[in-house]
């Protein structure tokens, strides 16, 4: 089964200049996909389309057999909450909540994710230990370093075994040791629950962990016109 089926997708922001023009992209269920490309080539835009944050200007976008073009904004938000774990470049953490509360947020928001977790305390602690943030669980996230905040964002994305984990430069603020620990956790979790992993990074050293490597510049016909 395909997790992603994208056909003749075009996307532009308000200025009507095509940022993306992709004829076809298929991602099979359970695949680990590494997407790379120069800055400004549309990687974040593509991830936001796949997560239903943005909708294409034209073309067909199917994720988990659902045509996202046909869904309303709130339906897309629910779809994302139920099926996707997103590691944002900018973390998107809630500053007045503790780390533990931030990590467990998807559990509270989505019934589908809630049903997959038997003990949220135990699950939160396990993931936090892997990422070496278990000593800070009751602190507010606003007190954390950038690298620590990034790890909280990663932990939150993994809670509730999503069908797809989408990560936008998730290791950019991590040192080598934490990057290794993070990749081990991500790959271990991926093997355990078989989610489809869609991962954008500049760090070519990470490519070896993935089953498919996509150069966005090669598949994006709009790339040359930027
Ligand atoms: P990448 O992730 O590969 O660095 P992006 O998807 O962030 O690329 O950006 C692709 C292009 O879209 C860039 O030219 C960028 O300036 C433009 N862009 C990104 N976000 C917006 C926005 N909100 N409004 C207008 N243009 C944008």
PDB file of N, CA and C in Angstrom, residues 114-204:
ATOM      1  N   UNK A 114      -4.482   7.918  21.576  1.00  0.00           N
ATOM      2  CA  UNK A 114      -4.728   7.516  22.969  1.00  0.00           C
ATOM      3  C   UNK A 114      -4.955   6.002  23.060  1.00  0.00           C
ATOM      4  N   UNK A 115      -5.711   5.480  22.103  1.00  0.00           N
ATOM      5  CA  UNK A 115      -6.030   4.048  22.126  1.00  0.00           C
ATOM      6  C   UNK A 115      -4.815   3.161  21.913  1.00  0.00           C
ATOM      7  N   UNK A 116      -3.744   3.740  21.394  1.00  0.00           N
ATOM      8  CA  UNK A 116      -2.546   2.929  21.128  1.00  0.00           C
ATOM      9  C   UNK A 116      -1.585   2.917  22.317  1.00  0.00           C
ATOM     10  N   UNK A 117      -1.892   3.689  23.364  1.00  0.00           N
ATOM     11  CA  UNK A 117      -0.968   3.782  24.495  1.00  0.00           C
ATOM     12  C   UNK A 117      -1.639   3.225  25.747  1.00  0.00           C
ATOM     13  N   UNK A 118      -0.993   2.243  26.400  1.00  0.00           N
ATOM     14  CA  UNK A 118      -1.622   1.694  27.609  1.00  0.00           C
ATOM     15  C   UNK A 118      -1.255   2.537  28.834  1.00  0.00           C
ATOM     16  N   UNK A 119      -0.018   3.038  28.896  1.00  0.00           N
ATOM     17  CA  UNK A 119       0.396   3.809  30.069  1.00  0.00           C
ATOM     18  C   UNK A 119       1.200   5.022  29.592  1.00  0.00           C
ATOM     19  N   UNK A 120       0.566   6.181  29.593  1.00  0.00           N
ATOM     20  CA  UNK A 120       1.197   7.384  29.032  1.00  0.00           C
ATOM     21  C   UNK A 120       2.417   7.823  29.845  1.00  0.00           C
ATOM     22  N   UNK A 121       2.370   7.639  31.177  1.00  0.00           N
ATOM     23  CA  UNK A 121       3.523   8.016  32.024  1.00  0.00           C
ATOM     24  C   UNK A 121       4.744   7.188  31.626  1.00  0.00           C
ATOM     25  N   UNK A 122       4.509   5.882  31.502  1.00  0.00           N
ATOM     26  CA  UNK A 122       5.601   4.954  31.182  1.00  0.00           C
ATOM     27  C   UNK A 122       6.173   5.237  29.783  1.00  0.00           C
ATOM     28  N   UNK A 123       5.263   5.466  28.838  1.00  0.00           N
ATOM     29  CA  UNK A 123       5.668   5.720  27.447  1.00  0.00           C
ATOM     30  C   UNK A 123       6.469   7.032  27.345  1.00  0.00           C
ATOM     31  N   UNK A 124       5.990   8.061  28.055  1.00  0.00           N
ATOM     32  CA  UNK A 124       6.677   9.356  28.041  1.00  0.00           C
ATOM     33  C   UNK A 124       8.080   9.207  28.616  1.00  0.00           C
ATOM     34  N   UNK A 125       8.185   8.488  29.727  1.00  0.00           N
ATOM     35  CA  UNK A 125       9.474   8.316  30.389  1.00  0.00           C
ATOM     36  C   UNK A 125      10.452   7.531  29.507  1.00  0.00           C
ATOM     37  N   UNK A 126       9.938   6.511  28.839  1.00  0.00           N
ATOM     38  CA  UNK A 126      10.795   5.669  27.985  1.00  0.00           C
ATOM     39  C   UNK A 126      11.402   6.509  26.847  1.00  0.00           C
ATOM     40  N   UNK A 127      10.552   7.267  26.196  1.00  0.00           N
ATOM     41  CA  UNK A 127      11.033   8.089  25.081  1.00  0.00           C
ATOM     42  C   UNK A 127      11.972   9.183  25.599  1.00  0.00           C
ATOM     43  N   UNK A 128      11.609   9.799  26.730  1.00  0.00           N
ATOM     44  CA  UNK A 128      12.424  10.879  27.294  1.00  0.00           C
ATOM     45  C   UNK A 128      13.811  10.354  27.703  1.00  0.00           C
ATOM     46  N   UNK A 129      13.860   9.129  28.213  1.00  0.00           N
ATOM     47  CA  UNK A 129      15.144   8.545  28.618  1.00  0.00           C
ATOM     48  C   UNK A 129      16.062   8.376  27.415  1.00  0.00           C
ATOM     49  N   UNK A 130      15.493   7.864  26.344  1.00  0.00           N
ATOM     50  CA  UNK A 130      16.258   7.678  25.106  1.00  0.00           C
ATOM     51  C   UNK A 130      16.867   8.981  24.631  1.00  0.00           C
ATOM     52  N   UNK A 131      16.112  10.063  24.817  1.00  0.00           N
ATOM     53  CA  UNK A 131      16.547  11.363  24.309  1.00  0.00           C
ATOM     54  C   UNK A 131      17.279  12.173  25.373  1.00  0.00           C
ATOM     55  N   UNK A 132      17.480  11.562  26.523  1.00  0.00           N
ATOM     56  CA  UNK A 132      18.209  12.191  27.632  1.00  0.00           C
ATOM     57  C   UNK A 132      17.551  13.496  28.086  1.00  0.00           C
ATOM     58  N   UNK A 133      16.235  13.482  28.163  1.00  0.00           N
ATOM     59  CA  UNK A 133      15.532  14.638  28.725  1.00  0.00           C
ATOM     60  C   UNK A 133      14.660  14.201  29.907  1.00  0.00           C
ATOM     61  N   UNK A 134      14.892  12.993  30.417  1.00  0.00           N
ATOM     62  CA  UNK A 134      14.029  12.482  31.489  1.00  0.00           C
ATOM     63  C   UNK A 134      14.238  13.209  32.819  1.00  0.00           C
ATOM     64  N   UNK A 135      15.381  13.899  32.982  1.00  0.00           N
ATOM     65  CA  UNK A 135      15.608  14.624  34.236  1.00  0.00           C
ATOM     66  C   UNK A 135      14.850  15.944  34.300  1.00  0.00           C
ATOM     67  N   UNK A 136      14.306  16.370  33.180  1.00  0.00           N
ATOM     68  CA  UNK A 136      13.673  17.701  33.137  1.00  0.00           C
ATOM     69  C   UNK A 136      12.155  17.633  32.987  1.00  0.00           C
ATOM     70  N   UNK A 137      11.574  16.452  33.117  1.00  0.00           N
ATOM     71  CA  UNK A 137      10.184  16.287  32.673  1.00  0.00           C
ATOM     72  C   UNK A 137       9.174  17.270  33.273  1.00  0.00           C
ATOM     73  N   UNK A 138       9.439  17.735  34.501  1.00  0.00           N
ATOM     74  CA  UNK A 138       8.459  18.624  35.130  1.00  0.00           C
ATOM     75  C   UNK A 138       8.793  20.103  34.953  1.00  0.00           C
ATOM     76  N   UNK A 139       9.845  20.390  34.194  1.00  0.00           N
ATOM     77  CA  UNK A 139      10.188  21.804  33.938  1.00  0.00           C
ATOM     78  C   UNK A 139       9.374  22.369  32.783  1.00  0.00           C
ATOM     79  N   UNK A 140       9.219  23.664  32.786  1.00  0.00           N
ATOM     80  CA  UNK A 140       8.592  24.339  31.640  1.00  0.00           C
ATOM     81  C   UNK A 140       9.570  24.328  30.458  1.00  0.00           C
ATOM     82  N   UNK A 141       9.056  24.177  29.251  1.00  0.00           N
ATOM     83  CA  UNK A 141       9.973  24.100  28.108  1.00  0.00           C
ATOM     84  C   UNK A 141      10.709  25.406  27.849  1.00  0.00           C
ATOM     85  N   UNK A 142      10.133  26.527  28.309  1.00  0.00           N
ATOM     86  CA  UNK A 142      10.773  27.815  28.045  1.00  0.00           C
ATOM     87  C   UNK A 142      12.160  27.906  28.681  1.00  0.00           C
ATOM     88  N   UNK A 143      12.454  27.029  29.656  1.00  0.00           N
ATOM     89  CA  UNK A 143      13.756  27.059  30.333  1.00  0.00           C
ATOM     90  C   UNK A 143      14.822  26.243  29.602  1.00  0.00           C
ATOM     91  N   UNK A 144      14.429  25.549  28.550  1.00  0.00           N
ATOM     92  CA  UNK A 144      15.369  24.606  27.933  1.00  0.00           C
ATOM     93  C   UNK A 144      16.245  25.241  26.867  1.00  0.00           C
ATOM     94  N   UNK A 145      17.376  24.588  26.621  1.00  0.00           N
ATOM     95  CA  UNK A 145      18.223  25.015  25.497  1.00  0.00           C
ATOM     96  C   UNK A 145      17.528  24.607  24.191  1.00  0.00           C
ATOM     97  N   UNK A 146      18.021  25.155  23.090  1.00  0.00           N
ATOM     98  CA  UNK A 146      17.446  24.837  21.781  1.00  0.00           C
ATOM     99  C   UNK A 146      17.515  23.323  21.510  1.00  0.00           C
ATOM    100  N   UNK A 147      18.667  22.734  21.803  1.00  0.00           N
ATOM    101  CA  UNK A 147      18.846  21.291  21.557  1.00  0.00           C
ATOM    102  C   UNK A 147      17.876  20.457  22.376  1.00  0.00           C
ATOM    103  N   UNK A 148      17.658  20.884  23.621  1.00  0.00           N
ATOM    104  CA  UNK A 148      16.713  20.151  24.474  1.00  0.00           C
ATOM    105  C   UNK A 148      15.277  20.314  23.958  1.00  0.00           C
ATOM    106  N   UNK A 149      14.963  21.529  23.511  1.00  0.00           N
ATOM    107  CA  UNK A 149      13.608  21.759  22.959  1.00  0.00           C
ATOM    108  C   UNK A 149      13.370  20.883  21.734  1.00  0.00           C
ATOM    109  N   UNK A 150      14.422  20.730  20.920  1.00  0.00           N
ATOM    110  CA  UNK A 150      14.272  19.916  19.721  1.00  0.00           C
ATOM    111  C   UNK A 150      13.960  18.463  20.094  1.00  0.00           C
ATOM    112  N   UNK A 151      14.608  18.002  21.180  1.00  0.00           N
ATOM    113  CA  UNK A 151      14.362  16.626  21.615  1.00  0.00           C
ATOM    114  C   UNK A 151      12.943  16.443  22.141  1.00  0.00           C
ATOM    115  N   UNK A 152      12.414  17.482  22.786  1.00  0.00           N
ATOM    116  CA  UNK A 152      11.020  17.404  23.254  1.00  0.00           C
ATOM    117  C   UNK A 152      10.080  17.308  22.037  1.00  0.00           C
ATOM    118  N   UNK A 153      10.393  18.083  21.006  1.00  0.00           N
ATOM    119  CA  UNK A 153       9.591  18.045  19.779  1.00  0.00           C
ATOM    120  C   UNK A 153       9.597  16.657  19.149  1.00  0.00           C
ATOM    121  N   UNK A 154      10.748  16.017  19.206  1.00  0.00           N
ATOM    122  CA  UNK A 154      10.888  14.665  18.643  1.00  0.00           C
ATOM    123  C   UNK A 154      10.074  13.671  19.472  1.00  0.00           C
ATOM    124  N   UNK A 155      10.186  13.777  20.792  1.00  0.00           N
ATOM    125  CA  UNK A 155       9.449  12.867  21.678  1.00  0.00           C
ATOM    126  C   UNK A 155       7.945  13.009  21.434  1.00  0.00           C
ATOM    127  N   UNK A 156       7.491  14.230  21.293  1.00  0.00           N
ATOM    128  CA  UNK A 156       6.060  14.465  21.067  1.00  0.00           C
ATOM    129  C   UNK A 156       5.597  13.828  19.754  1.00  0.00           C
ATOM    130  N   UNK A 157       6.452  13.889  18.729  1.00  0.00           N
ATOM    131  CA  UNK A 157       6.075  13.314  17.432  1.00  0.00           C
ATOM    132  C   UNK A 157       5.947  11.793  17.495  1.00  0.00           C
ATOM    133  N   UNK A 158       6.702  11.164  18.405  1.00  0.00           N
ATOM    134  CA  UNK A 158       6.708   9.701  18.452  1.00  0.00           C
ATOM    135  C   UNK A 158       5.600   9.120  19.340  1.00  0.00           C
ATOM    136  N   UNK A 159       5.022   9.946  20.190  1.00  0.00           N
ATOM    137  CA  UNK A 159       3.980   9.469  21.110  1.00  0.00           C
ATOM    138  C   UNK A 159       2.760   8.968  20.326  1.00  0.00           C
ATOM    139  N   UNK A 160       2.267   7.798  20.692  1.00  0.00           N
ATOM    140  CA  UNK A 160       1.028   7.293  20.097  1.00  0.00           C
ATOM    141  C   UNK A 160       1.220   6.603  18.762  1.00  0.00           C
ATOM    142  N   UNK A 161       2.456   6.157  18.490  1.00  0.00           N
ATOM    143  CA  UNK A 161       2.756   5.403  17.263  1.00  0.00           C
ATOM    144  C   UNK A 161       2.019   5.901  16.025  1.00  0.00           C
ATOM    145  N   UNK A 162       2.344   7.063  15.535  1.00  0.00           N
ATOM    146  CA  UNK A 162       1.663   7.573  14.343  1.00  0.00           C
ATOM    147  C   UNK A 162       1.937   6.701  13.114  1.00  0.00           C
ATOM    148  N   UNK A 163       1.085   6.803  12.100  1.00  0.00           N
ATOM    149  CA  UNK A 163       1.303   6.044  10.864  1.00  0.00           C
ATOM    150  C   UNK A 163       2.472   6.623  10.078  1.00  0.00           C
ATOM    151  N   UNK A 164       2.638   7.930  10.199  1.00  0.00           N
ATOM    152  CA  UNK A 164       3.710   8.609   9.467  1.00  0.00           C
ATOM    153  C   UNK A 164       4.440   9.551  10.429  1.00  0.00           C
ATOM    154  N   UNK A 165       5.758   9.517  10.400  1.00  0.00           N
ATOM    155  CA  UNK A 165       6.522  10.530  11.120  1.00  0.00           C
ATOM    156  C   UNK A 165       7.226  11.400  10.085  1.00  0.00           C
ATOM    157  N   UNK A 166       6.951  12.690  10.160  1.00  0.00           N
ATOM    158  CA  UNK A 166       7.546  13.644   9.235  1.00  0.00           C
ATOM    159  C   UNK A 166       8.498  14.522  10.035  1.00  0.00           C
ATOM    160  N   UNK A 167       9.740  14.607   9.583  1.00  0.00           N
ATOM    161  CA  UNK A 167      10.723  15.363  10.355  1.00  0.00           C
ATOM    162  C   UNK A 167      11.439  16.358   9.452  1.00  0.00           C
ATOM    163  N   UNK A 168      11.397  17.622   9.869  1.00  0.00           N
ATOM    164  CA  UNK A 168      11.999  18.687   9.075  1.00  0.00           C
ATOM    165  C   UNK A 168      13.302  19.124   9.752  1.00  0.00           C
ATOM    166  N   UNK A 169      14.428  18.676   9.246  1.00  0.00           N
ATOM    167  CA  UNK A 169      15.740  18.995   9.829  1.00  0.00           C
ATOM    168  C   UNK A 169      15.764  18.745  11.346  1.00  0.00           C
ATOM    169  N   UNK A 170      15.392  17.554  11.789  1.00  0.00           N
ATOM    170  CA  UNK A 170      15.237  17.352  13.235  1.00  0.00           C
ATOM    171  C   UNK A 170      16.536  17.343  14.011  1.00  0.00           C
ATOM    172  N   UNK A 171      17.664  17.166  13.331  1.00  0.00           N
ATOM    173  CA  UNK A 171      18.926  17.061  14.076  1.00  0.00           C
ATOM    174  C   UNK A 171      19.775  18.324  13.974  1.00  0.00           C
ATOM    175  N   UNK A 172      19.209  19.380  13.385  1.00  0.00           N
ATOM    176  CA  UNK A 172      20.039  20.556  13.097  1.00  0.00           C
ATOM    177  C   UNK A 172      20.613  21.221  14.355  1.00  0.00           C
ATOM    178  N   UNK A 173      19.943  21.083  15.498  1.00  0.00           N
ATOM    179  CA  UNK A 173      20.477  21.706  16.726  1.00  0.00           C
ATOM    180  C   UNK A 173      21.069  20.692  17.696  1.00  0.00           C
ATOM    181  N   UNK A 174      21.260  19.470  17.232  1.00  0.00           N
ATOM    182  CA  UNK A 174      21.762  18.434  18.140  1.00  0.00           C
ATOM    183  C   UNK A 174      23.249  18.186  17.913  1.00  0.00           C
ATOM    184  N   UNK A 175      23.969  17.903  19.003  1.00  0.00           N
ATOM    185  CA  UNK A 175      25.378  17.541  18.797  1.00  0.00           C
ATOM    186  C   UNK A 175      25.454  16.081  18.323  1.00  0.00           C
ATOM    187  N   UNK A 176      26.663  15.648  17.943  1.00  0.00           N
ATOM    188  CA  UNK A 176      26.804  14.335  17.315  1.00  0.00           C
ATOM    189  C   UNK A 176      26.289  13.200  18.200  1.00  0.00           C
ATOM    190  N   UNK A 177      26.589  13.316  19.503  1.00  0.00           N
ATOM    191  CA  UNK A 177      26.198  12.233  20.419  1.00  0.00           C
ATOM    192  C   UNK A 177      24.672  12.120  20.512  1.00  0.00           C
ATOM    193  N   UNK A 178      23.995  13.269  20.645  1.00  0.00           N
ATOM    194  CA  UNK A 178      22.533  13.237  20.751  1.00  0.00           C
ATOM    195  C   UNK A 178      21.908  12.891  19.400  1.00  0.00           C
ATOM    196  N   UNK A 179      22.545  13.318  18.303  1.00  0.00           N
ATOM    197  CA  UNK A 179      22.052  12.934  16.985  1.00  0.00           C
ATOM    198  C   UNK A 179      22.042  11.410  16.857  1.00  0.00           C
ATOM    199  N   UNK A 180      23.125  10.756  17.290  1.00  0.00           N
ATOM    200  CA  UNK A 180      23.192   9.290  17.233  1.00  0.00           C
ATOM    201  C   UNK A 180      22.092   8.666  18.078  1.00  0.00           C
ATOM    202  N   UNK A 181      21.928   9.186  19.286  1.00  0.00           N
ATOM    203  CA  UNK A 181      20.928   8.641  20.203  1.00  0.00           C
ATOM    204  C   UNK A 181      19.522   8.851  19.623  1.00  0.00           C
ATOM    205  N   UNK A 182      19.309  10.032  19.045  1.00  0.00           N
ATOM    206  CA  UNK A 182      18.018  10.347  18.426  1.00  0.00           C
ATOM    207  C   UNK A 182      17.735   9.417  17.238  1.00  0.00           C
ATOM    208  N   UNK A 183      18.745   9.226  16.372  1.00  0.00           N
ATOM    209  CA  UNK A 183      18.543   8.366  15.203  1.00  0.00           C
ATOM    210  C   UNK A 183      18.274   6.927  15.642  1.00  0.00           C
ATOM    211  N   UNK A 184      18.993   6.465  16.686  1.00  0.00           N
ATOM    212  CA  UNK A 184      18.768   5.109  17.183  1.00  0.00           C
ATOM    213  C   UNK A 184      17.332   4.933  17.666  1.00  0.00           C
ATOM    214  N   UNK A 185      16.859   5.927  18.403  1.00  0.00           N
ATOM    215  CA  UNK A 185      15.489   5.853  18.910  1.00  0.00           C
ATOM    216  C   UNK A 185      14.480   5.850  17.760  1.00  0.00           C
ATOM    217  N   UNK A 186      14.700   6.765  16.825  1.00  0.00           N
ATOM    218  CA  UNK A 186      13.773   6.898  15.705  1.00  0.00           C
ATOM    219  C   UNK A 186      13.712   5.595  14.899  1.00  0.00           C
ATOM    220  N   UNK A 187      14.888   5.012  14.629  1.00  0.00           N
ATOM    221  CA  UNK A 187      14.943   3.798  13.810  1.00  0.00           C
ATOM    222  C   UNK A 187      14.407   2.586  14.573  1.00  0.00           C
ATOM    223  N   UNK A 188      14.698   2.567  15.868  1.00  0.00           N
ATOM    224  CA  UNK A 188      14.177   1.477  16.705  1.00  0.00           C
ATOM    225  C   UNK A 188      12.651   1.531  16.732  1.00  0.00           C
ATOM    226  N   UNK A 189      12.122   2.734  16.941  1.00  0.00           N
ATOM    227  CA  UNK A 189      10.668   2.929  16.970  1.00  0.00           C
ATOM    228  C   UNK A 189      10.053   2.588  15.614  1.00  0.00           C
ATOM    229  N   UNK A 190      10.776   2.960  14.550  1.00  0.00           N
ATOM    230  CA  UNK A 190      10.264   2.708  13.203  1.00  0.00           C
ATOM    231  C   UNK A 190      10.174   1.206  12.940  1.00  0.00           C
ATOM    232  N   UNK A 191      11.202   0.473  13.376  1.00  0.00           N
ATOM    233  CA  UNK A 191      11.190  -0.989  13.191  1.00  0.00           C
ATOM    234  C   UNK A 191      10.084  -1.637  14.013  1.00  0.00           C
ATOM    235  N   UNK A 192       9.917  -1.116  15.228  1.00  0.00           N
ATOM    236  CA  UNK A 192       8.936  -1.676  16.158  1.00  0.00           C
ATOM    237  C   UNK A 192       7.506  -1.470  15.642  1.00  0.00           C
ATOM    238  N   UNK A 193       7.211  -0.248  15.200  1.00  0.00           N
ATOM    239  CA  UNK A 193       5.809   0.010  14.846  1.00  0.00           C
ATOM    240  C   UNK A 193       5.594   0.174  13.345  1.00  0.00           C
ATOM    241  N   UNK A 194       6.665   0.211  12.568  1.00  0.00           N
ATOM    242  CA  UNK A 194       6.537   0.181  11.105  1.00  0.00           C
ATOM    243  C   UNK A 194       5.979   1.448  10.484  1.00  0.00           C
ATOM    244  N   UNK A 195       6.087   2.581  11.182  1.00  0.00           N
ATOM    245  CA  UNK A 195       5.570   3.799  10.557  1.00  0.00           C
ATOM    246  C   UNK A 195       6.411   4.191   9.339  1.00  0.00           C
ATOM    247  N   UNK A 196       5.792   4.970   8.476  1.00  0.00           N
ATOM    248  CA  UNK A 196       6.509   5.522   7.332  1.00  0.00           C
ATOM    249  C   UNK A 196       7.256   6.757   7.828  1.00  0.00           C
ATOM    250  N   UNK A 197       8.529   6.828   7.492  1.00  0.00           N
ATOM    251  CA  UNK A 197       9.352   7.937   7.981  1.00  0.00           C
ATOM    252  C   UNK A 197       9.752   8.829   6.809  1.00  0.00           C
ATOM    253  N   UNK A 198       9.402  10.096   6.900  1.00  0.00           N
ATOM    254  CA  UNK A 198       9.762  11.056   5.848  1.00  0.00           C
ATOM    255  C   UNK A 198      10.608  12.136   6.510  1.00  0.00           C
ATOM    256  N   UNK A 199      11.860  12.216   6.098  1.00  0.00           N
ATOM    257  CA  UNK A 199      12.875  12.910   6.878  1.00  0.00           C
ATOM    258  C   UNK A 199      13.657  13.858   5.978  1.00  0.00           C
ATOM    259  N   UNK A 200      13.654  15.124   6.302  1.00  0.00           N
ATOM    260  CA  UNK A 200      14.420  16.093   5.524  1.00  0.00           C
ATOM    261  C   UNK A 200      15.667  16.485   6.317  1.00  0.00           C
ATOM    262  N   UNK A 201      16.812  16.447   5.652  1.00  0.00           N
ATOM    263  CA  UNK A 201      18.031  16.894   6.331  1.00  0.00           C
ATOM    264  C   UNK A 201      19.096  17.325   5.336  1.00  0.00           C
ATOM    265  N   UNK A 202      19.958  18.220   5.826  1.00  0.00           N
ATOM    266  CA  UNK A 202      21.141  18.589   5.048  1.00  0.00           C
ATOM    267  C   UNK A 202      22.269  17.617   5.320  1.00  0.00           C
ATOM    268  N   UNK A 203      22.147  16.859   6.411  1.00  0.00           N
ATOM    269  CA  UNK A 203      23.254  16.049   6.898  1.00  0.00           C
ATOM    270  C   UNK A 203      23.321  14.720   6.147  1.00  0.00           C
ATOM    271  N   UNK A 204      24.152  14.692   5.110  1.00  0.00           N
ATOM    272  CA  UNK A 204      24.227  13.510   4.235  1.00  0.00           C
ATOM    273  C   UNK A 204      24.729  12.273   4.974  1.00  0.00           C
TER     274      UNK A 204
END
